[in-house]
Amino acid sequence: MSVALFGAVYPTSEVSSGIGFPESVRDGNWNLDSSWSISRGRNLIYNGRFRKDRKYSWNLSCPNAGSRYSWFGESNSGSGRKLSVVSSMVASPAGEMMLTSEQKVYDVVLKQAALVKRQLRSNDNLEVKPDIVLPGSRSLLSEAYDRCGEVCAEYAKTFYLGTMLMTPERRRAIWAIYVWCRRTDELVDGPNASHITPDALDRWEARLEDVFRGRPFDMLDAALSDTVSKFPVDIQPFIDMIEGMRMDLWKSRYKNFDELYLYCYYVAGTVGLMSVPVMGIAPESQATTESVYNAALALGIANQLTNILRDVGEDARRGRIYLPQDELVQAGLSDDDIFAGKVTDKWRNFMKKQITRARKFFDDAEKGVTQLSSASRWPVWASLLLYRQILDEIEVNDYNNFTRRAYVSKPKKILSLPIAYAKSLVPPSRTSSPFVKA
Ligand SMILES: CC(C)=CCC/C(C)=C/CC/C(C)=C/CC/C(C)=C/[C@@H]1[C@@H](COP(=O)(O)OP(=O)(O)O)[C@]1(C)CC/C=C(\C)CC/C=C(\C)CCC=C(C)C
């Protein structure tokens, strides 16, 4: 995966490094002795050190997770059998009942929502803590955030423009989160990916813990450290994203949608959970915090599923198939068919179902965007509309995602922006709906 939210404009020129600090630079408890740079080819290069630390594990206590994100499967017999929702409890081959990925993830959603409930709904919307200004530190922090902004502008120009509508505090915070996600993704998807080991990811996680303890390693980390001290952002989604990168190191097949869902949560649903505490929920929104988090999660999943469907050919050339194996078999397809890359009717039918599922996640996400604070809605709508259109383009390409990359043309992208803006003006509804608190 490489990130270009909002159809980034890919630069051809080098952005000079200058991101790092010299070995000797220390400020307060910031330990700014590594360097990252953006180099030609859009890659963030890490030149620092790693340190090992402990790991986190799942909390599997979610008895009441709903099944709204489950796969609506249909038999491939063409007999028109009714759609059926997969239950959220599944039986293992040994007959024990196990939690589905959806339940595990819902547990995280509940935890995140509980953490932020009060802060997000205060009258000031967000009680942003003031900066603690140590001599010299103010400009370093501003510089750190500015650098994050530059990275965003470099990699995801339209997204960067979208953030300009947010309040300065929120904008900076989203940049800092974006940069951390970007760097994390680069570990397994960048030019040095072949050298990345699970140990390296453990050290990246240890470094993340330091960020949350207020002990950043470099200036980009310092921006994130400041962000997480000011907004009710929890470490769990960040840890989970690293888990997704670990998964990418060893796993190249997904038995069923449950496995794929977990992967999508790790690498993209987490982004939604990280972003909501910063974007804020509209004070006038009647929606439950959980429902807004669920919508954010849905947008991440929808984006990732779309990404997967767009990149089937590209991934197959790397030996990877991010498609549910059981559904492939049901459709009469095998890995060899994917590697052969021939668009057949079986493939078209399979793709139609995958696209329907991705659209359902987008639909779920849409319900939540309106609940966000007004200034945050436009960039989210824009990202949603732009990404969603990739699915339409796959259809326009007659489902040839083996050799044709579906993309949204510039005129369509430009047209989406005012549409997103118009949608962002719609305030949260005060009428009762399943989305709204009883
Ligand atoms: C406004 C907005 C979109 C904010 C999110 C900003 C942010 C922190 C982005 C980080 C994205 C990032 C670098 C993720 C790393 C993992 C990864 C690569 C995920 C894939 C993105 C795109 O992949 P790729 O680069 O391969 O795509 P292109 O080739 O360039 O097309 C993902 C597919 C997922 C990204 C997930 C999101 C943007 C989730 C967005 C959800 C929200 C912002 C929550 C909104 C709230 C509600 C209530 C709906």
Short mmCIF file of C-alpha atoms and ligand atoms in Angstrom, two decimals:
data_model
loop_
_atom_site.label_atom_id
_atom_site.label_comp_id
_atom_site.label_asym_id
_atom_site.label_seq_id
_atom_site.Cartn_x
_atom_site.Cartn_y
_atom_site.Cartn_z
CA MET A 1 0.00 0.00 0.00
CA SER A 2 1.16 3.45 -0.66
CA VAL A 3 -0.90 6.32 0.56
CA ALA A 4 -2.27 9.05 -1.59
CA LEU A 5 -5.43 10.17 0.06
CA PHE A 6 -7.58 12.49 -1.98
CA GLY A 7 -5.65 11.59 -5.09
CA ALA A 8 -2.35 13.05 -4.13
CA VAL A 9 -0.29 14.85 -6.68
CA TYR A 10 2.92 12.89 -7.00
CA PRO A 11 5.90 15.17 -6.97
CA THR A 12 8.80 14.74 -9.29
CA SER A 13 11.17 16.94 -7.37
CA GLU A 14 12.96 16.06 -4.17
CA VAL A 15 11.87 17.65 -0.93
CA SER A 16 15.10 18.23 0.87
CA SER A 17 15.47 16.14 4.01
CA GLY A 18 16.00 18.62 6.85
CA ILE A 19 13.43 16.79 8.94
CA GLY A 20 15.86 15.40 11.45
CA PHE A 21 17.75 17.01 14.26
CA PRO A 22 21.44 16.66 14.87
CA GLU A 23 22.48 14.09 17.47
CA SER A 24 23.06 16.75 20.10
CA VAL A 25 19.68 18.48 19.94
CA ARG A 26 17.58 17.85 23.01
CA ASP A 27 14.71 19.85 24.32
CA GLY A 28 13.09 19.11 27.63
CA ASN A 29 12.34 15.44 27.51
CA TRP A 30 12.44 15.25 23.75
CA ASN A 31 15.13 13.02 22.48
CA LEU A 32 15.61 14.32 18.99
CA ASP A 33 18.50 12.30 17.72
CA SER A 34 17.32 10.50 14.65
CA SER A 35 16.54 11.73 11.24
CA TRP A 36 13.82 11.04 8.76
CA SER A 37 13.75 12.52 5.39
CA ILE A 38 11.46 12.64 2.41
CA SER A 39 13.51 11.57 -0.55
CA ARG A 40 12.97 11.32 -4.25
CA GLY A 41 10.37 8.67 -4.95
CA ARG A 42 8.11 9.79 -2.14
CA ASN A 43 9.74 7.69 0.52
CA LEU A 44 10.26 8.57 4.13
CA ILE A 45 13.65 7.22 4.97
CA TYR A 46 14.46 6.30 8.52
CA ASN A 47 17.98 6.78 9.77
CA GLY A 48 17.44 6.31 13.46
CA ARG A 49 17.69 3.55 15.98
CA PHE A 50 15.10 1.14 17.31
CA ARG A 51 14.59 -0.21 20.80
CA LYS A 52 12.78 -3.31 21.94
CA ASP A 53 9.91 -3.29 24.40
CA ARG A 54 6.86 -5.22 25.47
CA LYS A 55 3.84 -6.00 23.30
CA TYR A 56 0.10 -5.52 23.69
CA SER A 57 -2.59 -8.07 23.08
CA TRP A 58 -6.27 -8.10 22.19
CA ASN A 59 -9.00 -7.65 24.73
CA LEU A 60 -11.57 -10.21 23.65
CA SER A 61 -14.45 -9.24 25.87
CA CYS A 62 -17.17 -8.08 23.55
CA PRO A 63 -20.34 -10.02 24.01
CA ASN A 64 -22.69 -7.62 22.28
CA ALA A 65 -21.06 -6.70 19.02
CA GLY A 66 -23.56 -6.22 16.25
CA SER A 67 -23.19 -7.70 12.82
CA ARG A 68 -23.61 -4.61 10.75
CA TYR A 69 -20.32 -5.10 8.98
CA SER A 70 -20.78 -8.77 8.24
CA TRP A 71 -20.66 -10.15 4.73
CA PHE A 72 -24.01 -10.56 3.09
CA GLY A 73 -23.29 -13.74 1.22
CA GLU A 74 -25.23 -15.32 -1.61
CA SER A 75 -24.84 -18.78 -3.04
CA ASN A 76 -23.04 -18.86 -6.35
CA SER A 77 -25.60 -21.19 -7.81
CA GLY A 78 -27.51 -18.29 -9.21
CA SER A 79 -30.61 -19.74 -7.59
CA GLY A 80 -31.48 -16.38 -6.09
CA ARG A 81 -31.15 -17.61 -2.52
CA LYS A 82 -31.84 -14.95 0.08
CA LEU A 83 -28.97 -12.92 1.51
CA SER A 84 -27.80 -14.19 4.85
CA VAL A 85 -25.86 -12.35 7.53
CA VAL A 86 -22.99 -14.27 9.02
CA SER A 87 -23.48 -14.60 12.77
CA SER A 88 -21.07 -12.70 14.97
CA MET A 89 -20.18 -15.87 16.88
CA VAL A 90 -18.58 -18.63 14.86
CA ALA A 91 -17.79 -22.21 15.76
CA SER A 92 -14.19 -23.36 15.54
CA PRO A 93 -13.44 -26.69 13.83
CA ALA A 94 -13.35 -28.14 17.37
CA GLY A 95 -16.87 -26.86 17.92
CA GLU A 96 -16.00 -24.09 20.42
CA MET A 97 -17.69 -20.74 19.97
CA MET A 98 -15.24 -18.02 19.02
CA LEU A 99 -15.49 -14.28 18.69
CA THR A 100 -15.50 -12.90 15.19
CA SER A 101 -13.10 -10.17 14.16
CA GLU A 102 -16.04 -7.82 14.07
CA GLN A 103 -16.68 -8.41 17.76
CA LYS A 104 -13.04 -7.97 18.68
CA VAL A 105 -12.90 -4.72 16.78
CA TYR A 106 -16.19 -3.53 18.23
CA ASP A 107 -14.64 -3.97 21.64
CA VAL A 108 -11.93 -1.51 20.67
CA VAL A 109 -14.58 0.86 19.32
CA LEU A 110 -16.44 0.81 22.63
CA LYS A 111 -13.24 1.45 24.52
CA GLN A 112 -12.30 4.38 22.31
CA ALA A 113 -15.78 5.86 22.53
CA ALA A 114 -15.81 5.56 26.32
CA LEU A 115 -12.45 7.27 26.56
CA VAL A 116 -13.51 10.37 24.72
CA LYS A 117 -17.19 10.74 25.50
CA ARG A 118 -16.89 13.62 27.90
CA GLN A 119 -14.15 15.54 26.16
CA LEU A 120 -15.80 15.46 22.75
CA ARG A 121 -19.11 16.78 23.95
CA SER A 122 -18.01 19.59 26.16
CA ASN A 123 -19.25 22.98 25.15
CA ASP A 124 -15.88 24.04 23.84
CA ASN A 125 -16.03 20.78 21.95
CA LEU A 126 -12.41 20.03 22.70
CA GLU A 127 -10.54 21.22 25.71
CA VAL A 128 -7.27 21.66 23.92
CA LYS A 129 -4.58 21.95 26.55
CA PRO A 130 -2.40 25.00 26.11
CA ASP A 131 1.15 24.55 24.94
CA ILE A 132 3.70 24.44 27.72
CA VAL A 133 6.29 26.81 26.40
CA LEU A 134 9.84 26.08 27.52
CA PRO A 135 12.49 28.47 26.26
CA GLY A 136 13.15 27.53 22.68
CA SER A 137 10.57 24.77 22.61
CA ARG A 138 7.76 26.69 20.99
CA SER A 139 9.52 27.16 17.74
CA LEU A 140 10.73 23.55 17.74
CA LEU A 141 7.18 22.30 18.19
CA SER A 142 5.86 24.61 15.51
CA GLU A 143 8.64 23.47 13.26
CA ALA A 144 7.75 19.85 13.97
CA TYR A 145 4.12 20.43 13.06
CA ASP A 146 5.08 22.43 10.00
CA ARG A 147 7.21 19.51 8.87
CA CYS A 148 4.23 17.19 9.29
CA GLY A 149 2.18 19.60 7.21
CA GLU A 150 4.84 19.53 4.51
CA VAL A 151 4.79 15.74 4.44
CA CYS A 152 1.00 15.80 4.08
CA ALA A 153 1.14 18.39 1.36
CA GLU A 154 3.77 16.31 -0.40
CA TYR A 155 1.98 12.98 -0.25
CA ALA A 156 -1.69 13.90 -0.22
CA LYS A 157 -2.17 17.38 -1.56
CA THR A 158 -5.95 17.53 -1.70
CA PHE A 159 -6.22 16.04 1.76
CA TYR A 160 -3.80 18.69 2.96
CA LEU A 161 -5.99 21.39 1.43
CA GLY A 162 -9.00 19.85 3.13
CA THR A 163 -7.32 20.11 6.50
CA MET A 164 -6.93 23.85 5.97
CA LEU A 165 -10.64 24.20 6.77
CA MET A 166 -10.08 22.73 10.23
CA THR A 167 -9.09 24.75 13.27
CA PRO A 168 -5.29 25.18 13.46
CA GLU A 169 -5.02 22.80 16.47
CA ARG A 170 -6.99 20.07 14.77
CA ARG A 171 -5.24 20.52 11.47
CA ARG A 172 -1.81 20.16 13.06
CA ALA A 173 -2.91 17.12 15.02
CA ILE A 174 -4.30 15.38 11.93
CA TRP A 175 -1.04 16.09 10.12
CA ALA A 176 0.93 14.52 12.96
CA ILE A 177 -1.27 11.41 12.93
CA TYR A 178 -1.09 11.21 9.16
CA VAL A 179 2.70 11.32 9.26
CA TRP A 180 2.93 8.57 11.86
CA CYS A 181 0.58 6.35 9.78
CA ARG A 182 2.53 7.13 6.66
CA ARG A 183 5.84 6.21 8.28
CA THR A 184 4.36 3.03 9.70
CA ASP A 185 3.07 2.00 6.30
CA GLU A 186 6.43 2.83 4.73
CA LEU A 187 8.12 0.33 7.02
CA VAL A 188 6.46 -2.54 5.20
CA ASP A 189 5.70 -0.86 1.91
CA GLY A 190 8.61 1.48 1.38
CA PRO A 191 11.97 0.92 -0.28
CA ASN A 192 13.46 -0.71 2.81
CA ALA A 193 10.51 -3.04 3.28
CA SER A 194 12.55 -6.15 2.46
CA HIS A 195 14.78 -5.43 5.48
CA ILE A 196 11.92 -4.99 7.92
CA THR A 197 11.59 -7.79 10.46
CA PRO A 198 9.07 -8.40 13.24
CA ASP A 199 11.79 -7.18 15.63
CA ALA A 200 11.95 -3.88 13.81
CA LEU A 201 8.21 -3.52 14.22
CA ASP A 202 8.55 -4.33 17.92
CA ARG A 203 11.05 -1.51 18.20
CA TRP A 204 8.72 0.81 16.29
CA GLU A 205 6.03 -0.08 18.81
CA ALA A 206 8.35 0.62 21.73
CA ARG A 207 9.07 3.97 20.19
CA LEU A 208 5.33 4.61 19.90
CA GLU A 209 4.94 3.92 23.60
CA ASP A 210 7.62 6.50 24.25
CA VAL A 211 5.68 8.98 22.14
CA PHE A 212 2.64 8.43 24.34
CA ARG A 213 4.82 8.78 27.47
CA GLY A 214 5.96 12.17 26.24
CA ARG A 215 9.40 10.92 25.21
CA PRO A 216 9.50 11.42 21.44
CA PHE A 217 12.42 10.17 19.47
CA ASP A 218 12.53 12.73 16.68
CA MET A 219 10.70 15.87 15.67
CA LEU A 220 7.88 14.13 13.78
CA ASP A 221 7.30 11.97 16.84
CA ALA A 222 7.41 15.13 18.94
CA ALA A 223 4.46 16.54 17.01
CA LEU A 224 2.51 13.34 17.66
CA SER A 225 3.52 13.36 21.31
CA ASP A 226 2.14 16.86 21.62
CA THR A 227 -1.05 15.86 19.79
CA VAL A 228 -1.76 12.88 22.04
CA SER A 229 -1.18 15.04 25.10
CA LYS A 230 -3.80 17.52 23.91
CA PHE A 231 -6.49 15.33 22.35
CA PRO A 232 -8.12 12.23 23.82
CA VAL A 233 -6.30 9.94 21.41
CA ASP A 234 -5.64 6.41 22.68
CA ILE A 235 -2.61 4.29 21.87
CA GLN A 236 -4.62 1.16 20.97
CA PRO A 237 -5.41 1.97 17.32
CA PHE A 238 -1.76 2.88 16.75
CA ILE A 239 -0.61 -0.43 18.23
CA ASP A 240 -3.18 -2.21 16.13
CA MET A 241 -1.92 -0.57 12.96
CA ILE A 242 1.56 -1.89 13.74
CA GLU A 243 -0.06 -5.31 14.22
CA GLY A 244 -1.47 -5.01 10.71
CA MET A 245 2.02 -4.34 9.39
CA ARG A 246 3.27 -7.42 11.25
CA MET A 247 0.50 -9.41 9.61
CA ASP A 248 1.63 -8.16 6.22
CA LEU A 249 5.09 -9.61 6.86
CA TRP A 250 3.90 -13.21 7.13
CA LYS A 251 0.40 -13.45 5.73
CA SER A 252 -0.45 -13.35 2.04
CA ARG A 253 -3.79 -15.20 2.03
CA TYR A 254 -7.08 -14.64 3.89
CA LYS A 255 -9.22 -17.67 4.56
CA ASN A 256 -12.47 -15.74 4.75
CA PHE A 257 -13.88 -12.26 5.18
CA ASP A 258 -13.49 -12.47 8.92
CA GLU A 259 -9.72 -12.64 8.52
CA LEU A 260 -9.72 -9.94 5.89
CA TYR A 261 -11.90 -7.70 8.04
CA LEU A 262 -9.36 -7.90 10.85
CA TYR A 263 -6.55 -6.97 8.48
CA CYS A 264 -8.58 -4.03 7.12
CA TYR A 265 -9.28 -2.86 10.65
CA TYR A 266 -5.61 -3.02 11.54
CA VAL A 267 -4.31 -1.06 8.59
CA ALA A 268 -7.17 1.34 7.88
CA GLY A 269 -10.06 1.12 10.37
CA THR A 270 -7.54 2.25 12.96
CA VAL A 271 -7.07 5.51 11.04
CA GLY A 272 -10.73 6.33 11.59
CA LEU A 273 -10.44 5.63 15.32
CA MET A 274 -7.34 7.80 15.59
CA SER A 275 -8.94 10.68 13.71
CA VAL A 276 -12.33 11.10 15.43
CA PRO A 277 -10.95 12.34 18.77
CA VAL A 278 -9.18 15.09 16.85
CA MET A 279 -11.92 15.91 14.36
CA GLY A 280 -14.53 16.11 17.06
CA ILE A 281 -18.23 15.32 17.10
CA ALA A 282 -20.62 18.22 16.47
CA PRO A 283 -21.91 19.51 19.84
CA GLU A 284 -25.45 19.46 18.43
CA SER A 285 -25.16 15.84 17.29
CA GLN A 286 -27.60 13.42 18.89
CA ALA A 287 -25.66 10.40 17.72
CA THR A 288 -24.03 8.10 20.21
CA THR A 289 -20.27 8.36 20.37
CA GLU A 290 -20.05 4.63 19.60
CA SER A 291 -22.04 5.06 16.40
CA VAL A 292 -19.73 7.81 15.20
CA TYR A 293 -16.70 5.64 15.93
CA ASN A 294 -18.36 2.76 14.11
CA ALA A 295 -18.87 4.98 11.08
CA ALA A 296 -15.23 6.04 11.22
CA LEU A 297 -14.20 2.41 11.40
CA ALA A 298 -16.49 1.65 8.45
CA LEU A 299 -14.84 4.35 6.36
CA GLY A 300 -11.41 2.90 7.02
CA ILE A 301 -12.63 -0.60 6.12
CA ALA A 302 -14.41 0.69 3.00
CA ASN A 303 -11.27 2.51 1.86
CA GLN A 304 -9.09 -0.51 2.41
CA LEU A 305 -11.49 -2.89 0.66
CA THR A 306 -11.59 -0.49 -2.27
CA ASN A 307 -7.84 -0.29 -2.27
CA ILE A 308 -7.62 -4.08 -2.34
CA LEU A 309 -10.13 -4.40 -5.19
CA ARG A 310 -8.31 -1.77 -7.21
CA ASP A 311 -4.91 -3.42 -6.70
CA VAL A 312 -5.70 -7.12 -7.27
CA GLY A 313 -3.28 -7.42 -10.21
CA GLU A 314 -0.52 -5.42 -8.58
CA ASP A 315 -0.78 -7.43 -5.35
CA ALA A 316 -0.86 -10.75 -7.26
CA ARG A 317 2.40 -9.81 -8.94
CA ARG A 318 3.85 -9.61 -5.42
CA GLY A 319 2.40 -13.02 -4.61
CA ARG A 320 -0.38 -11.54 -2.48
CA ILE A 321 -4.11 -12.16 -2.66
CA TYR A 322 -6.13 -10.01 -0.29
CA LEU A 323 -9.41 -11.70 -1.16
CA PRO A 324 -11.46 -14.14 0.93
CA GLN A 325 -10.35 -17.58 -0.21
CA ASP A 326 -13.67 -19.23 0.66
CA GLU A 327 -15.56 -16.75 -1.49
CA LEU A 328 -13.16 -17.31 -4.37
CA VAL A 329 -13.80 -21.05 -4.16
CA GLN A 330 -17.55 -20.41 -3.97
CA ALA A 331 -17.27 -18.39 -7.16
CA GLY A 332 -15.38 -21.23 -8.84
CA LEU A 333 -12.09 -19.36 -8.79
CA SER A 334 -8.62 -20.26 -7.54
CA ASP A 335 -5.34 -18.48 -6.86
CA ASP A 336 -4.19 -19.58 -10.30
CA ASP A 337 -7.07 -17.67 -11.88
CA ILE A 338 -5.93 -14.56 -10.08
CA PHE A 339 -2.34 -15.05 -11.21
CA ALA A 340 -3.53 -15.73 -14.78
CA GLY A 341 -5.43 -12.43 -14.59
CA LYS A 342 -8.19 -13.23 -17.08
CA VAL A 343 -11.49 -11.39 -16.76
CA THR A 344 -14.16 -14.05 -16.99
CA ASP A 345 -17.83 -14.06 -16.03
CA LYS A 346 -16.92 -15.90 -12.83
CA TRP A 347 -14.54 -13.08 -12.01
CA ARG A 348 -17.08 -10.41 -12.87
CA ASN A 349 -19.65 -12.02 -10.59
CA PHE A 350 -17.14 -12.37 -7.80
CA MET A 351 -16.11 -8.73 -8.17
CA LYS A 352 -19.71 -7.52 -8.20
CA LYS A 353 -20.22 -9.03 -4.75
CA GLN A 354 -16.99 -7.60 -3.40
CA ILE A 355 -17.95 -4.15 -4.69
CA THR A 356 -21.41 -4.43 -3.13
CA ARG A 357 -19.81 -5.21 0.21
CA ALA A 358 -17.38 -2.29 -0.01
CA ARG A 359 -20.27 0.05 -0.88
CA LYS A 360 -22.16 -1.12 2.17
CA PHE A 361 -19.25 -0.01 4.35
CA PHE A 362 -19.26 3.36 2.59
CA ASP A 363 -23.00 3.64 3.27
CA ASP A 364 -22.41 2.96 6.96
CA ALA A 365 -19.65 5.55 7.02
CA GLU A 366 -21.80 8.22 5.38
CA LYS A 367 -24.21 8.17 8.29
CA GLY A 368 -21.41 9.23 10.58
CA VAL A 369 -19.75 12.00 8.62
CA THR A 370 -22.63 14.41 9.24
CA GLN A 371 -22.15 13.94 12.99
CA LEU A 372 -18.60 15.26 12.91
CA SER A 373 -17.84 18.82 13.89
CA SER A 374 -18.68 21.13 11.02
CA ALA A 375 -15.12 22.07 10.05
CA SER A 376 -14.04 18.43 9.88
CA ARG A 377 -16.82 17.27 7.62
CA TRP A 378 -15.56 18.55 4.29
CA PRO A 379 -12.21 16.70 4.15
CA VAL A 380 -13.92 13.49 5.28
CA TRP A 381 -16.71 13.81 2.69
CA ALA A 382 -14.15 14.56 0.02
CA SER A 383 -12.06 11.53 0.89
CA LEU A 384 -15.16 9.33 1.02
CA LEU A 385 -16.55 10.48 -2.32
CA LEU A 386 -13.22 10.24 -4.08
CA TYR A 387 -12.38 6.80 -2.79
CA ARG A 388 -15.88 5.48 -3.37
CA GLN A 389 -15.68 6.46 -7.04
CA ILE A 390 -12.79 4.04 -7.51
CA LEU A 391 -15.38 1.27 -7.24
CA ASP A 392 -17.36 2.86 -10.09
CA GLU A 393 -14.18 2.98 -12.16
CA ILE A 394 -13.53 -0.73 -11.60
CA GLU A 395 -16.98 -1.32 -13.10
CA VAL A 396 -16.21 1.04 -15.99
CA ASN A 397 -13.06 -1.07 -16.62
CA ASP A 398 -15.32 -4.13 -16.89
CA TYR A 399 -13.73 -5.52 -13.69
CA ASN A 400 -10.28 -5.72 -15.20
CA ASN A 401 -8.33 -4.94 -12.09
CA PHE A 402 -5.53 -7.25 -13.19
CA THR A 403 -3.92 -5.02 -15.77
CA ARG A 404 -5.87 -1.74 -15.48
CA ARG A 405 -5.65 0.49 -12.44
CA ALA A 406 -8.98 2.14 -11.71
CA TYR A 407 -8.55 5.81 -11.03
CA VAL A 408 -10.76 8.84 -10.69
CA SER A 409 -10.06 11.41 -13.40
CA LYS A 410 -9.03 14.91 -12.47
CA PRO A 411 -12.31 16.53 -13.64
CA LYS A 412 -14.28 14.03 -11.54
CA LYS A 413 -12.04 14.72 -8.56
CA ILE A 414 -12.51 18.45 -8.96
CA LEU A 415 -16.26 18.02 -9.26
CA SER A 416 -16.31 15.97 -6.06
CA LEU A 417 -14.89 18.79 -3.99
CA PRO A 418 -17.86 21.19 -4.18
CA ILE A 419 -20.22 18.22 -3.77
CA ALA A 420 -18.32 17.27 -0.63
CA TYR A 421 -18.50 20.87 0.52
CA ALA A 422 -22.28 21.00 -0.02
CA LYS A 423 -22.68 17.76 1.92
CA SER A 424 -20.53 19.10 4.73
CA LEU A 425 -22.98 21.98 5.22
CA VAL A 426 -25.75 19.58 6.22
CA PRO A 427 -25.95 19.70 10.02
CA PRO A 428 -26.50 16.60 12.18
CA SER A 429 -30.15 15.65 12.15
CA ARG A 430 -32.11 16.20 15.34
CA THR A 431 -34.78 13.72 14.36
CA SER A 432 -34.75 10.22 15.76
CA SER A 433 -33.01 7.52 13.75
CA PRO A 434 -31.30 4.28 14.65
CA PHE A 435 -28.11 6.31 14.59
CA VAL A 436 -29.32 8.64 17.27
CA LYS A 437 -29.56 8.12 21.02
CA ALA A 438 -32.98 7.01 22.22
C1 LIG B 1 -9.83 13.48 6.60
C2 LIG B 1 -9.10 12.21 6.63
C3 LIG B 1 -9.28 11.30 5.49
C4 LIG B 1 -8.31 11.97 7.69
C5 LIG B 1 -7.44 10.82 7.88
C6 LIG B 1 -6.04 11.28 7.89
C7 LIG B 1 -5.06 10.21 8.21
C8 LIG B 1 -4.57 10.16 9.58
C9 LIG B 1 -4.63 9.39 7.22
C10 LIG B 1 -3.60 8.31 7.40
C11 LIG B 1 -3.63 7.42 6.21
C12 LIG B 1 -2.46 6.46 6.21
C13 LIG B 1 -1.12 6.99 5.84
C14 LIG B 1 -2.66 5.17 6.54
C15 LIG B 1 -1.61 4.11 6.55
C16 LIG B 1 -2.20 2.75 6.20
C17 LIG B 1 -2.78 2.78 4.79
C18 LIG B 1 -1.83 2.81 3.66
C19 LIG B 1 -4.12 2.81 4.60
C20 LIG B 1 -4.76 2.99 3.28
C21 LIG B 1 -5.05 4.23 2.75
C22 LIG B 1 -4.88 4.56 1.35
O1 LIG B 1 -3.95 3.64 0.77
P1 LIG B 1 -3.07 3.90 -0.51
O2 LIG B 1 -2.11 4.95 -0.29
O3 LIG B 1 -2.54 2.62 -0.98
O4 LIG B 1 -4.06 4.46 -1.53
P2 LIG B 1 -3.67 5.14 -2.84
O5 LIG B 1 -2.86 4.16 -3.57
O6 LIG B 1 -2.87 6.31 -2.60
O7 LIG B 1 -5.00 5.48 -3.43
C23 LIG B 1 -6.09 3.41 3.17
C24 LIG B 1 -6.87 2.73 2.13
C25 LIG B 1 -6.90 3.67 4.38
C26 LIG B 1 -6.98 5.11 4.87
C27 LIG B 1 -8.07 5.21 5.89
C28 LIG B 1 -8.70 6.35 6.15
C29 LIG B 1 -8.36 7.58 5.42
C30 LIG B 1 -9.78 6.34 7.21
C31 LIG B 1 -10.56 7.60 7.16
C32 LIG B 1 -11.57 7.69 8.27
C33 LIG B 1 -11.79 8.81 8.94
C34 LIG B 1 -11.00 10.01 8.74
C35 LIG B 1 -12.90 8.84 9.96
C36 LIG B 1 -13.99 9.79 9.53
C37 LIG B 1 -15.09 9.81 10.49
C38 LIG B 1 -16.34 9.37 10.27
C39 LIG B 1 -17.33 9.49 11.36
C40 LIG B 1 -16.80 8.77 8.99
#
